[in-house]
Coordinates of C-alpha atoms and ligand atoms in Angstrom, one line a residue:
X1 CA 13.7 -24.9 -3.6
X2 CA 16.5 -25.5 -5.9
X3 CA 16.9 -22.1 -6.5
X4 CA 18.0 -21.0 -3.3
X5 CA 21.1 -23.5 -3.5
X6 CA 21.7 -22.8 -7.3
X7 CA 21.7 -19.2 -7.4
X8 CA 24.7 -18.2 -4.9
X9 CA 26.7 -20.7 -6.9
X10 CA 25.9 -19.0 -10.1
X11 CA 26.5 -15.4 -8.8
X12 CA 30.2 -16.5 -7.3
X13 CA 31.0 -18.1 -10.6
X14 CA 29.8 -15.2 -12.9
X15 CA 31.5 -12.8 -10.4
X16 CA 34.8 -14.5 -10.9
X17 CA 34.2 -14.3 -14.7
X18 CA 33.3 -10.7 -14.7
X19 CA 29.7 -11.5 -15.7
X20 CA 28.2 -10.1 -12.5
X21 CA 26.9 -6.7 -14.2
X22 CA 24.7 -8.8 -16.8
X23 CA 22.8 -10.7 -13.9
X24 CA 19.6 -9.4 -12.1
X25 CA 20.7 -7.5 -8.9
X26 CA 18.3 -9.5 -6.8
X27 CA 16.6 -12.8 -7.8
X28 CA 14.5 -12.4 -4.8
X29 CA 11.0 -10.5 -5.0
X30 CA 9.3 -11.3 -1.7
X31 CA 8.9 -10.4 1.7
X32 CA 8.2 -12.6 4.8
X33 CA 6.4 -10.2 7.4
X34 CA 5.6 -12.8 10.1
X35 CA 6.3 -10.1 12.8
X36 CA 4.2 -7.6 11.1
X37 CA 0.5 -8.4 12.2
X38 CA -1.3 -10.5 14.5
X39 CA -3.9 -11.6 12.0
X40 CA -5.2 -15.2 12.0
X41 CA -3.1 -17.6 10.0
X42 CA -5.9 -20.2 9.8
X43 CA -7.6 -19.1 6.5
X44 CA -11.6 -18.8 7.0
X45 CA -13.9 -19.9 4.1
X46 CA -15.8 -16.7 3.1
X47 CA -18.2 -16.2 0.0
X48 CA -16.6 -14.0 -2.8
X49 CA -20.0 -12.5 -3.5
X50 CA -20.2 -9.5 -1.2
X51 CA -23.1 -7.2 -0.1
X52 CA -23.3 -4.1 2.1
X53 CA -24.1 -4.5 5.8
X54 CA -26.6 -1.5 6.3
X55 CA -28.6 0.7 4.2
X56 CA -29.9 4.2 5.6
X57 CA -32.4 6.3 3.9
X58 CA -31.1 10.0 4.0
X59 CA -34.2 11.9 2.3
X60 CA -35.6 12.3 -1.0
X61 CA -33.9 13.1 -4.3
X62 CA -35.5 13.6 -8.0
X63 CA -33.4 10.4 -9.3
X64 CA -31.2 8.6 -7.0
X65 CA -28.3 9.6 -5.0
X66 CA -26.2 7.3 -2.9
X67 CA -23.0 7.1 -0.9
X68 CA -20.8 4.3 -0.2
X69 CA -18.9 4.5 3.2
X70 CA -17.1 2.1 5.6
X71 CA -17.3 2.7 9.2
X72 CA -13.8 3.0 11.1
X73 CA -14.2 3.0 14.9
X74 CA -17.9 4.0 14.0
X75 CA -17.0 7.0 11.9
X76 CA -17.8 6.7 8.1
X77 CA -15.1 7.1 5.8
X78 CA -15.6 7.5 2.2
X79 CA -15.3 4.7 -0.4
X80 CA -13.9 6.4 -3.5
X81 CA -12.9 5.4 -6.9
X82 CA -15.2 2.3 -6.9
X83 CA -16.2 1.3 -10.6
X84 CA -19.9 0.0 -10.6
X85 CA -21.9 -0.9 -13.2
X86 CA -25.8 -0.8 -13.6
X87 CA -28.2 -1.6 -16.6
X88 CA -30.9 1.1 -17.3
X89 CA -34.1 1.0 -19.3
X90 CA -33.8 3.7 -22.0
X91 CA -36.1 4.2 -25.1
X92 CA -33.8 2.3 -27.2
X93 CA -33.6 -0.9 -24.8
X94 CA -31.5 -2.0 -21.9
X95 CA -28.1 0.0 -21.8
X96 CA -25.2 -0.8 -19.3
X97 CA -23.7 2.0 -17.7
X98 CA -20.3 2.3 -15.8
X99 CA -20.2 4.7 -12.9
X100 CA -17.4 5.6 -10.3
X101 CA -17.8 6.7 -6.8
X102 CA -16.2 10.3 -6.4
X103 CA -14.1 11.3 -3.4
X104 CA -16.9 11.4 -1.0
X105 CA -18.0 7.9 -2.2
X106 CA -21.0 9.6 -4.1
X107 CA -22.7 8.2 -7.1
X108 CA -25.7 10.7 -8.5
X109 CA -28.2 9.6 -11.2
X110 CA -30.4 12.4 -12.6
X111 CA -33.2 10.2 -13.4
X112 CA -34.3 6.6 -11.9
X113 CA -37.7 5.6 -13.3
X114 CA -38.2 2.1 -11.7
X115 CA -38.5 1.6 -7.8
X116 CA -35.2 0.0 -7.5
X117 CA -31.8 0.1 -9.1
X118 CA -29.3 -2.5 -9.1
X119 CA -25.5 -2.1 -9.1
X120 CA -22.6 -4.6 -9.3
X121 CA -18.7 -4.4 -9.4
X122 CA -16.0 -6.9 -9.8
X123 CA -12.6 -6.2 -7.9
X124 CA -10.7 -6.9 -10.8
X125 CA -9.1 -3.7 -12.4
X126 CA -5.9 -3.3 -15.0
X127 CA -3.6 -2.3 -12.3
X128 CA -4.7 -4.5 -9.4
X129 CA -7.4 -7.2 -8.2
X130 CA -8.8 -8.2 -4.9
X131 CA -9.6 -11.9 -4.6
X132 CA -9.8 -15.0 -2.4
X133 CA -7.2 -17.7 -3.4
X134 CA -9.5 -18.7 -6.0
X135 CA -11.9 -16.0 -7.2
X136 CA -12.2 -12.3 -7.6
X137 CA -14.5 -10.6 -5.2
X138 CA -17.8 -9.1 -6.5
X139 CA -20.2 -6.7 -4.8
X140 CA -23.8 -6.3 -5.5
X141 CA -26.4 -4.0 -3.9
X142 CA -29.9 -2.3 -4.8
X143 CA -30.9 0.9 -3.7
X144 CA -34.4 2.7 -4.0
X145 CA -34.9 5.3 -6.7
X146 CA -36.2 8.7 -5.7
X147 CA -34.2 8.6 -2.6
X148 CA -30.8 9.4 -1.0
X149 CA -29.2 6.3 0.3
X150 CA -26.2 5.5 2.6
X151 CA -24.5 2.3 1.6
X152 CA -22.7 1.0 4.7
X153 CA -20.0 -1.4 5.2
X154 CA -19.0 -2.3 8.7
X155 CA -15.3 -2.8 9.9
X156 CA -15.5 -6.5 10.7
X157 CA -17.8 -8.0 7.9
X158 CA -16.1 -9.9 4.9
X159 CA -17.4 -7.1 2.6
X160 CA -16.0 -4.3 5.0
X161 CA -12.4 -6.0 4.9
X162 CA -12.4 -6.2 1.2
X163 CA -13.6 -2.6 0.8
X164 CA -10.8 -1.6 3.3
X165 CA -8.2 -3.1 0.9
X166 CA -9.8 -1.0 -1.9
X167 CA -9.5 2.1 0.1
X168 CA -5.8 1.6 1.1
X169 CA -5.2 0.9 -2.8
X170 CA -7.1 4.2 -3.7
X171 CA -5.2 6.3 -1.5
X172 CA -2.1 4.8 -2.3
X173 CA -3.0 5.4 -6.4
X174 CA -3.9 9.0 -5.5
X175 CA -0.6 9.6 -3.8
X176 CA 1.4 7.9 -6.6
X177 CA -0.5 9.8 -9.1
X178 CA 0.9 13.1 -7.5
X179 CA 4.3 12.2 -8.2
X180 CA 4.2 9.8 -11.0
X181 CA 2.6 9.0 -14.5
X182 CA 2.2 5.3 -13.1
X183 CA 3.9 4.0 -16.1
X184 CA 6.3 2.0 -13.7
X185 CA 3.2 0.0 -12.7
X186 CA 3.2 -2.3 -15.6
X187 CA 2.1 -5.7 -14.1
X188 CA -1.3 -6.2 -12.0
X189 CA -1.1 -6.4 -8.5
X190 CA -3.2 -9.2 -6.8
X191 CA -4.2 -8.7 -3.4
X192 CA -5.3 -12.1 -1.7
X193 CA -7.3 -11.9 1.3
X194 CA -7.9 -13.9 3.5
X195 CA -4.4 -15.5 3.5
X196 CA -2.4 -17.5 5.9
X197 CA 0.0 -14.4 6.6
X198 CA 0.9 -11.0 5.7
X199 CA 3.5 -11.2 2.9
X200 CA 4.5 -10.2 -0.7
X201 CA 5.7 -12.6 -3.4
X202 CA 6.1 -11.9 -7.0
X203 CA 3.3 -9.2 -7.7
X204 CA 0.9 -11.0 -5.1
X205 CA 0.1 -9.4 -1.7
X206 CA -1.1 -11.7 0.7
X207 CA -3.4 -10.4 3.6
X208 CA -4.8 -11.7 6.9
X209 CA -6.9 -8.9 7.4
X210 CA -8.2 -5.9 5.5
X211 CA -8.8 -3.2 8.1
X212 CA -5.2 -3.2 9.1
X213 CA -4.5 -0.2 6.9
X214 CA -0.6 0.0 7.7
X215 CA -0.1 -3.6 7.2
X216 CA -1.9 -3.6 3.9
X217 CA -0.1 -0.3 3.0
X218 CA 3.3 -1.8 3.8
X219 CA 2.6 -5.1 1.9
X220 CA 1.5 -3.1 -1.1
X221 CA 4.5 -0.9 -0.7
X222 CA 6.7 -3.9 -1.2
X223 CA 4.5 -4.4 -4.5
X224 CA 5.2 -0.9 -5.7
X225 CA 8.9 -0.9 -4.6
X226 CA 9.4 -3.9 -6.9
X227 CA 7.6 -2.6 -10.0
X228 CA 9.4 0.8 -9.7
X229 CA 12.9 -1.2 -9.3
X230 CA 13.8 0.7 -6.2
X231 CA 16.0 -1.6 -4.7
X232 CA 17.1 -5.1 -3.8
X233 CA 14.8 -7.5 -1.3
X234 CA 16.6 -9.1 1.5
X235 CA 14.5 -12.2 1.9
X236 CA 13.9 -14.0 4.8
X237 CA 12.1 -13.0 8.1
X238 CA 13.0 -9.9 10.2
X239 CA 12.2 -8.1 13.3
X240 CA 11.4 -4.4 13.4
X241 CA 13.8 -3.4 16.1
X242 CA 16.8 -5.6 15.1
X243 CA 19.6 -5.1 12.7
X244 CA 19.9 -7.6 9.7
X245 CA 21.1 -7.2 6.0
X246 CA 21.2 -3.8 4.3
X247 CA 18.8 -5.1 1.6
X248 CA 16.4 -6.0 4.2
X249 CA 16.4 -3.1 5.9
X250 CA 16.1 -1.0 2.9
X251 CA 13.1 -2.9 1.4
X252 CA 11.0 -3.2 4.5
X253 CA 11.9 0.3 5.7
X254 CA 10.6 1.5 2.3
X255 CA 7.5 -0.6 2.6
X256 CA 6.8 1.0 6.0
X257 CA 7.6 4.7 4.5
X258 CA 5.2 4.2 1.8
X259 CA 2.6 3.0 4.2
X260 CA 3.2 6.4 6.1
X261 CA 3.7 8.5 3.0
X262 CA 0.3 7.3 1.6
X263 CA -1.8 7.5 4.9
X264 CA -0.3 9.9 7.3
X265 CA -0.1 13.6 7.1
X266 CA 3.7 14.9 6.5
X267 CA 3.3 17.7 9.0
X268 CA 2.6 15.2 11.7
X269 CA 5.1 15.5 14.6
X270 CA 4.1 12.3 16.2
X271 CA 3.7 10.3 12.9
X272 CA 2.8 6.5 13.8
X273 CA 1.2 3.5 12.8
X274 CA -1.5 1.7 14.3
X275 CA -1.6 -2.3 13.8
X276 CA 1.9 -2.7 12.4
X277 CA 4.0 -5.0 14.7
X278 CA 1.7 -5.5 17.4
X279 CA 4.5 -6.2 20.2
X280 CA 5.8 -2.7 19.3
X281 CA 2.8 -0.8 18.4
X282 CA 2.3 2.1 17.9
X283 CA 5.2 2.2 15.7
X284 CA 6.5 5.9 16.1
X285 CA 8.6 6.8 13.2
X286 CA 9.1 10.6 13.8
X287 CA 10.7 9.5 17.3
X288 CA 12.3 6.3 17.1
X289 CA 12.9 4.6 20.8
X290 CA 16.5 4.3 21.7
X291 CA 16.4 0.4 22.4
X292 CA 16.0 0.0 18.5
X293 CA 19.3 -0.9 16.9
X294 CA 21.0 2.2 15.7
X295 CA 22.7 1.1 12.3
X296 CA 21.3 1.4 8.6
X297 CA 20.6 -2.3 8.6
X298 CA 17.6 -1.4 10.8
X299 CA 14.2 -1.1 8.9
X300 CA 12.5 1.1 11.5
X301 CA 15.3 3.6 11.3
X302 CA 15.3 3.5 7.4
X303 CA 11.6 4.4 7.5
X304 CA 12.3 7.3 9.9
X305 CA 15.1 8.5 7.8
X306 CA 13.3 8.6 4.4
X307 CA 10.5 10.2 6.4
X308 CA 12.7 13.0 7.8
X309 CA 14.0 13.6 3.9
X310 CA 10.6 14.7 2.8
X311 CA 9.2 16.2 6.2
X312 CA 11.6 18.8 6.9
X313 CA 9.2 21.7 5.8
X314 CA 6.3 22.9 7.7
X315 CA 4.7 23.7 4.5
X316 CA 2.8 20.9 2.8
X317 CA 3.5 21.8 -0.8
X318 CA 7.1 21.9 -0.3
X319 CA 7.0 18.4 1.2
X320 CA 4.8 17.3 -1.7
X321 CA 7.7 18.7 -4.1
X322 CA 10.3 16.6 -1.9
X323 CA 8.3 13.3 -2.3
X324 CA 8.2 13.7 -6.0
X325 CA 12.1 14.2 -6.0
X326 CA 12.5 11.3 -3.8
X327 CA 10.3 9.1 -6.0
X328 CA 12.0 10.3 -9.2
X329 CA 15.7 10.0 -7.9
X330 CA 15.0 6.4 -6.6
X331 CA 12.9 4.9 -9.6
X332 CA 14.9 2.2 -11.1
X333 CA 17.6 2.9 -8.8
X334 CA 18.1 -0.7 -7.8
X335 CA 20.1 0.2 -4.7
X336 CA 20.9 -2.5 -2.2
X337 CA 21.1 -0.3 0.9
X338 CA 19.8 3.0 2.2
X339 CA 23.5 4.2 2.1
X340 CA 23.4 3.4 -1.7
X341 CA 20.1 5.3 -1.7
X342 CA 21.4 8.5 -0.1
X343 CA 24.2 8.4 -2.5
X344 CA 22.1 8.3 -5.4
X345 CA 20.1 11.1 -3.9
X346 CA 23.3 13.2 -3.5
X347 CA 24.0 12.7 -7.1
X348 CA 20.8 14.2 -8.1
X349 CA 21.3 17.3 -6.2
X350 CA 20.1 16.8 -2.8
X351 CA 21.7 18.9 -0.2
X352 CA 24.8 17.3 1.5
X353 CA 24.8 18.9 4.9
X354 CA 21.0 18.2 5.3
X355 CA 21.7 14.6 4.2
X356 CA 24.6 14.1 6.6
X357 CA 22.4 15.9 9.5
X358 CA 19.5 13.5 8.7
X359 CA 21.7 10.5 8.7
X360 CA 23.2 11.4 12.0
X361 CA 19.8 11.8 13.5
X362 CA 18.6 8.4 12.4
X363 CA 21.7 6.0 12.4
X364 CA 23.4 7.0 15.8
X365 CA 25.4 4.0 15.6
X366 CA 26.6 4.6 12.1
X367 CA 28.0 8.2 11.9
Ligands
ZN401 ZN1 7.5 -6.2 4.7

């Protein structure tokens, strides 16, 4: 509490003494996203030991083959990149083996000699963890040998909600790995579910629901923005269609851009979110509604501006080059507004005429 009163005093004092450049640009590393989702504010008690919701036999196999999927509106989506361990009986005794689900959520064991085989995982990786307020989640399941099995998570179960968060993290990891060596990601990000709101605070992402992919990705976006030192945080609550501070519009707009970049095809002519900000959903960011504040202090327009910088080309491959350049040129930029970000990009050789055109298109009240 003291910090809030204390800091402006230090900043004014140090500025007058010429010390400003030695101080961190922004002491705030948090975002209060009250307006972003209608998730429950009361935190239910759920067990940290998770299990799949349904098992389905899918034929025979010489060893064992299984596929982890989560149902999204009744359609199976693969659970990839999940590290699981099992203990197998070998000639030299029991041996623990680590396995990882592939891009289709599949794991294959060439041989499987007992009747069943057990697996377990803990959601505690080097770069991230998923936990309740007190414990990491664990998942345990058992599948039959000599069979192909579908291991299914439902959208509304506790396990399904945690798996959904895992899926957002995996998509983000894959997307980030296309543009970065991930060295910027030096501190583990703690995902806490269920929480009393959706917000970000000092390497911790708090979530009310897991299946709201765009809300989860937005909050994760704040954590990535923070670790990559892209820019300042504004602090305080905000509304997506209104204008407020430059820093808040930048940090919120970038976080939503991150959700779009990691989850939506850059060639989508009607790019939009699903759950984010229910009172305005679906949030369309290829075409921003005209009643939205038209200045660069509006987060929705910052998202749309960033999206337009990378989606100009119909060719998916060129878009990938643009996202890499956008990432590289804003990494450690520590900018305070989208205008400063645009200036930074121009310094790195982005086309000025194109930049002005995209600016005018997205910030009509600030030409
Ligand atoms: Zn936010």
